[in-house]
Amino acid sequence: MIQMKSEIVRPKNGRMIGGVAAAIAHYFNIPVVFVRAIWILLLLPGGLPGLLPYLLLWAIIPSEKSVDQVTVI
């Protein structure tokens, strides 16, 4: 059974372009290669079926905070 994490974030490490595939792979605990292969297959029939969702997810999924951005209370 797939174990999902509680929140989805684009990691700082392991990004190729925007980190969307890595974020989805980490969230669903699957290899990032599978997610990237799906994105490539969605880009083949003219780009729009893969490009538009990728750009939307890139804008929606927050980026992982680095050590410098973490606030200590």
N, CA and C atoms as an extended XYZ file, in Angstrom:
219
Properties=species:S:1:pos:R:3:atomname:S:1:resname:S:1:resid:I:1 pbc="F F F"
N         0.838       -1.186        0.000 N   MET     1
C         0.000        0.000        0.000 CA  MET     1
C         0.880        1.245        0.000 C   MET     1
N         0.463        2.259       -0.733 N   ILE     2
C         1.222        3.509       -0.815 CA  ILE     2
C         0.950        4.341        0.428 C   ILE     2
N         2.027        4.779        1.076 N   GLN     3
C         1.879        5.656        2.234 CA  GLN     3
C         2.170        7.076        1.800 C   GLN     3
N         1.194        7.962        2.002 N   MET     4
C         1.351        9.351        1.601 CA  MET     4
C         1.793       10.175        2.800 C   MET     4
N         2.553       11.224        2.520 N   LYS     5
C         2.963       12.150        3.568 CA  LYS     5
C         1.839       13.145        3.797 C   LYS     5
N         1.927       13.890        4.893 N   SER     6
C         0.836       14.786        5.263 CA  SER     6
C         0.772       16.047        4.399 C   SER     6
N         1.908       16.512        3.878 N   GLU     7
C         1.882       17.707        3.036 CA  GLU     7
C         2.830       17.530        1.861 C   GLU     7
N         2.570       18.283        0.811 N   ILE     8
C         3.396       18.178       -0.385 CA  ILE     8
C         4.196       19.466       -0.531 C   ILE     8
N         5.506       19.320       -0.710 N   VAL     9
C         6.399       20.465       -0.913 CA  VAL     9
C         7.403       20.111       -2.005 C   VAL     9
N         7.844       21.131       -2.734 N   ARG    10
C         8.876       20.933       -3.745 CA  ARG    10
C        10.233       20.958       -3.045 C   ARG    10
N        10.976       19.842       -3.071 N   PRO    11
C        12.242       19.775       -2.332 CA  PRO    11
C        13.326       20.642       -2.964 C   PRO    11
N        14.264       21.080       -2.151 N   LYS    12
C        15.399       21.857       -2.656 CA  LYS    12
C        16.373       20.959       -3.413 C   LYS    12
N        16.516       19.711       -2.966 N   ASN    13
C        17.435       18.767       -3.606 CA  ASN    13
C        16.657       17.801       -4.474 C   ASN    13
N        17.220       17.427       -5.614 N   GLY    14
C        16.586       16.457       -6.484 CA  GLY    14
C        15.699       17.068       -7.556 C   GLY    14
N        15.754       18.372       -7.701 N   ARG    15
C        14.952       19.036       -8.727 CA  ARG    15
C        15.610       18.910      -10.086 C   ARG    15
N        14.784       18.805      -11.121 N   MET    16
C        15.297       18.894      -12.487 CA  MET    16
C        14.951       20.272      -13.051 C   MET    16
N        13.693       20.659      -12.958 N   ILE    17
C        13.267       21.981      -13.431 CA  ILE    17
C        12.668       22.746      -12.254 C   ILE    17
N        11.451       22.400      -11.869 N   GLY    18
C        10.796       23.117      -10.784 CA  GLY    18
C        10.593       22.287       -9.532 C   GLY    18
N        10.851       21.002       -9.605 N   GLY    19
C        10.681       20.147       -8.439 CA  GLY    19
C         9.303       19.546       -8.289 C   GLY    19
N         8.451       19.718       -9.298 N   VAL    20
C         7.085       19.199       -9.222 CA  VAL    20
C         7.082       17.673       -9.216 C   VAL    20
N         7.841       17.061      -10.101 N   ALA    21
C         7.887       15.592      -10.161 CA  ALA    21
C         8.463       15.021       -8.870 C   ALA    21
N         9.493       15.655       -8.335 N   ALA    22
C        10.086       15.190       -7.078 CA  ALA    22
C         9.100       15.337       -5.930 C   ALA    22
N         8.328       16.413       -5.926 N   ALA    23
C         7.335       16.618       -4.863 CA  ALA    23
C         6.251       15.546       -4.914 C   ALA    23
N         5.760       15.249       -6.110 N   ILE    24
C         4.723       14.226       -6.253 CA  ILE    24
C         5.274       12.852       -5.882 C   ILE    24
N         6.501       12.563       -6.309 N   ALA    25
C         7.114       11.268       -5.991 CA  ALA    25
C         7.318       11.106       -4.493 C   ALA    25
N         7.788       12.147       -3.827 N   HIS    26
C         7.986       12.063       -2.376 CA  HIS    26
C         6.653       11.949       -1.644 C   HIS    26
N         5.644       12.637       -2.126 N   TYR    27
C         4.332       12.600       -1.481 CA  TYR    27
C         3.720       11.199       -1.538 C   TYR    27
N         3.815       10.558       -2.700 N   PHE    28
C         3.242        9.223       -2.860 CA  PHE    28
C         4.243        8.104       -2.575 C   PHE    28
N         5.476        8.464       -2.220 N   ASN    29
C         6.534        7.512       -1.872 CA  ASN    29
C         6.789        6.522       -3.019 C   ASN    29
N         6.964        7.079       -4.223 N   ILE    30
C         7.283        6.282       -5.407 CA  ILE    30
C         8.549        6.866       -6.033 C   ILE    30
N         9.245        6.094       -6.858 N   PRO    31
C        10.455        6.623       -7.511 CA  PRO    31
C        10.130        7.799       -8.430 C   PRO    31
N        10.962        8.806       -8.379 N   VAL    32
C        10.740       10.020       -9.167 CA  VAL    32
C        10.837        9.732      -10.662 C   VAL    32
N        11.540        8.684      -11.047 N   VAL    33
C        11.671        8.318      -12.459 CA  VAL    33
C        10.304        8.021      -13.069 C   VAL    33
N         9.432        7.367      -12.316 N   PHE    34
C         8.101        7.051      -12.822 CA  PHE    34
C         7.287        8.319      -13.066 C   PHE    34
N         7.363        9.256      -12.147 N   VAL    35
C         6.602       10.508      -12.289 CA  VAL    35
C         7.132       11.308      -13.479 C   VAL    35
N         8.454       11.361      -13.630 N   ARG    36
C         9.040       12.089      -14.763 CA  ARG    36
C         8.666       11.440      -16.089 C   ARG    36
N         8.597       10.108      -16.114 N   ALA    37
C         8.195        9.406      -17.340 CA  ALA    37
C         6.754        9.752      -17.713 C   ALA    37
N         5.884        9.857      -16.713 N   ILE    38
C         4.491       10.241      -16.976 CA  ILE    38
C         4.429       11.656      -17.548 C   ILE    38
N         5.220       12.595      -16.983 N   TRP    39
C         5.239       13.965      -17.513 CA  TRP    39
C         5.704       13.979      -18.963 C   TRP    39
N         6.716       13.181      -19.281 N   ILE    40
C         7.214       13.132      -20.661 CA  ILE    40
C         6.142       12.584      -21.597 C   ILE    40
N         5.450       11.535      -21.154 N   LEU    41
C         4.376       10.979      -21.985 CA  LEU    41
C         3.244       11.992      -22.196 C   LEU    41
N         2.965       12.815      -21.192 N   LEU    42
C         1.930       13.836      -21.335 CA  LEU    42
C         2.383       14.983      -22.238 C   LEU    42
N         3.695       15.198      -22.345 N   LEU    43
C         4.206       16.258      -23.216 CA  LEU    43
C         4.238       15.848      -24.684 C   LEU    43
N         4.258       14.557      -24.971 N   LEU    44
C         4.390       14.091      -26.357 CA  LEU    44
C         3.262       14.509      -27.298 C   LEU    44
N         1.994       14.473      -26.880 N   PRO    45
C         0.942       14.814      -27.856 CA  PRO    45
C         0.740       16.316      -28.051 C   PRO    45
N         1.797       17.079      -28.117 N   GLY    46
C         1.679       18.499      -28.384 CA  GLY    46
C         2.064       19.389      -27.220 C   GLY    46
N         2.387       18.831      -26.090 N   GLY    47
C         2.877       19.602      -24.962 CA  GLY    47
C         1.835       20.073      -23.977 C   GLY    47
N         0.679       20.494      -24.456 N   LEU    48
C        -0.325       21.094      -23.566 CA  LEU    48
C        -0.832       20.160      -22.466 C   LEU    48
N        -1.094       18.880      -22.737 N   PRO    49
C        -1.590       18.019      -21.653 CA  PRO    49
C        -0.592       17.853      -20.507 C   PRO    49
N         0.671       18.076      -20.746 N   GLY    50
C         1.660       17.941      -19.686 CA  GLY    50
C         2.173       19.268      -19.174 C   GLY    50
N         2.262       20.256      -20.053 N   LEU    51
C         2.849       21.538      -19.681 CA  LEU    51
C         1.939       22.361      -18.773 C   LEU    51
N         0.678       22.449      -19.097 N   LEU    52
C        -0.251       23.250      -18.304 CA  LEU    52
C        -0.388       22.748      -16.868 C   LEU    52
N        -0.621       21.438      -16.646 N   PRO    53
C        -0.681       20.965      -15.255 CA  PRO    53
C         0.641       21.153      -14.512 C   PRO    53
N         1.766       20.976      -15.226 N   TYR    54
C         3.070       21.159      -14.580 CA  TYR    54
C         3.238       22.596      -14.099 C   TYR    54
N         2.904       23.546      -14.958 N   LEU    55
C         3.034       24.959      -14.580 CA  LEU    55
C         2.089       25.325      -13.434 C   LEU    55
N         0.869       24.788      -13.468 N   LEU    56
C        -0.073       25.053      -12.377 CA  LEU    56
C         0.434       24.483      -11.047 C   LEU    56
N         0.925       23.244      -11.096 N   LEU    57
C         1.442       22.635       -9.867 CA  LEU    57
C         2.694       23.343       -9.376 C   LEU    57
N         3.507       23.844      -10.296 N   TRP    58
C         4.710       24.586       -9.927 CA  TRP    58
C         4.317       25.852       -9.158 C   TRP    58
N         3.226       26.481       -9.569 N   ALA    59
C         2.760       27.695       -8.899 CA  ALA    59
C         2.047       27.394       -7.585 C   ALA    59
N         1.391       26.234       -7.481 N   ILE    60
C         0.576       25.919       -6.306 CA  ILE    60
C         1.375       25.257       -5.186 C   ILE    60
N         2.240       24.305       -5.528 N   ILE    61
C         2.977       23.551       -4.498 CA  ILE    61
C         4.078       24.431       -3.922 C   ILE    61
N         4.090       24.621       -2.611 N   PRO    62
C         5.118       25.479       -2.009 CA  PRO    62
C         6.489       24.818       -2.041 C   PRO    62
N         7.507       25.654       -2.078 N   SER    63
C         8.879       25.165       -2.065 CA  SER    63
C         9.298       24.862       -0.631 C   SER    63
N        10.167       23.875       -0.490 N   GLU    64
C        10.681       23.508        0.827 CA  GLU    64
C        11.511       24.667        1.376 C   GLU    64
N        11.329       24.969        2.634 N   LYS    65
C        12.087       26.051        3.246 CA  LYS    65
C        13.504       25.588        3.521 C   LYS    65
N        14.453       26.460        3.238 N   SER    66
C        15.842       26.132        3.545 CA  SER    66
C        16.107       26.465        5.005 C   SER    66
N        17.275       26.135        5.483 N   VAL    67
C        17.632       26.368        6.881 CA  VAL    67
C        17.626       27.863        7.185 C   VAL    67
N        17.995       28.697        6.204 N   ASP    68
C        18.023       30.148        6.406 CA  ASP    68
C        16.628       30.741        6.544 C   ASP    68
N        15.609       30.112        5.935 N   GLN    69
C        14.256       30.661        5.938 CA  GLN    69
C        13.427       30.211        7.126 C   GLN    69
N        13.888       29.242        7.882 N   VAL    70
C        13.119       28.717        9.006 CA  VAL    70
C        13.189       29.705       10.168 C   VAL    70
N        12.038       30.046       10.709 N   THR    71
C        11.974       30.972       11.835 CA  THR    71
C        12.038       30.211       13.145 C   THR    71
N        12.876       30.657       14.029 N   VAL    72
C        12.992       30.021       15.334 CA  VAL    72
C        12.282       30.894       16.347 C   VAL    72
N        11.386       30.288       17.116 N   ILE    73
C        10.617       31.052       18.105 CA  ILE    73
C        11.187       30.801       19.482 C   ILE    73
